[in-house]
Steps between C-alpha positions, in 0.01 A plus 500: 500500500412570873167682573445732774184457709325839633596398843859475415510807310359686771787406723758569223350864463494551872871418520567733233272788624682831639522479874470124512877478609790743542674594192864429420681677225819435326682680202533354152776655305597464118852634435726503224714730280462560129833599334561666181750247392698227648871489551770212514814538679792264427868447635792376328686188620171375665513776763807312661808648640747219570823611726662145457682355783656707771730380804492636836825669434337720234289678768616771731496398852389819660272690244276405216649385169348621189514258202520598150194656372265263280327654216232399262263682256156574584243548216127613533268488205144633528216486260480875484629818699451365863571667852657228702716462827762240579552359876614171633399245754758335696473132548805501747382793701570314849865493394589863426812578695624851423228717350128444542412669183735230304418136459619194690748233386379209719656354842807320600439128653517677863214758384724799467399729219732491193474853376286699264478606107377839375359546157533810275382598161739702272497658148142460427377553138131557471347476136843542364597827702706509812292520828554562860437232767288650793385388847206561727501404870129647554305282283539712171405826646850633438783399308887585459780342312654193634626165342371308804267193420358307816235427724528843700380726200345522164717534205385668168651700208484854388620720226839667611334839453236429747650270767226507750226382292454133366441466147285249275720287289468195282860351489767528759861354524723555809809349665387318829803465722519291823748624765572204745642528849596230726491556888850517665649149531531511864106520531468175312574136554671399184608139587250350237414599156223796501306595182440852415118474464347838406155494348289801411194537297480818273153628469370740228179676600299763298464857627 
C-alpha cells in the first residue's frame, strides 16, 4: 500500500483546490426505456420473397415492370397489451430507382439502379378482432388509415371505429405484401445475369 507524505498530500490538495486550474465539464447521461412488455415479430417463409428467374424479354423496355406481388404472414406476439409501431430500415437505399419511399433492389453490374419494392400490411387482426392499419408521417403526432409499411413513416394499428388512434394489443396477424417493380429495360444493361437483391429490416418500436 502506498503512503502519501505530508508534502505530497499538499501538492495533491493544491491541484484539486478551487481556482487552481480552469474547470472543464462534460455531461454524463444514463438512458434507457422500461417497456410494459416485450413483443416478438415473425414472418412466414423466412421473410423471403423469391421472384425466381426472369429474362430481359419479360421486362417492358420503356416503362417499369410490375412483378407478381409476393405475400407472407406477419405475426406479432406481446407479453401483454402493448402500444407499438412498425417501420423498416432499407439496406439497399442507395439503389432505389423509382420511389424514394420504397426500398432498393440492388444495382446492375454497370451500377444502374434495378428497381424498388414497396411493402403493405393488409387484413390485420388484433387480439382476434379485425383492425385497421394506420400510418404517421410526423413521428406519431397524427395518424390516418394506410396499408404502407416502410422507412418513410410509422405504421401501427387501430380499431376500425377509431382509425386515427393506435391501440394497445397483445397479438397481431396480418398479410404482408411485397410489390416489386423493375426499372425500364432500356435503362438497364442486361448482358449478364443480374440478381434481384432487395434487403430491408422490419423494426418494432414501442410507443
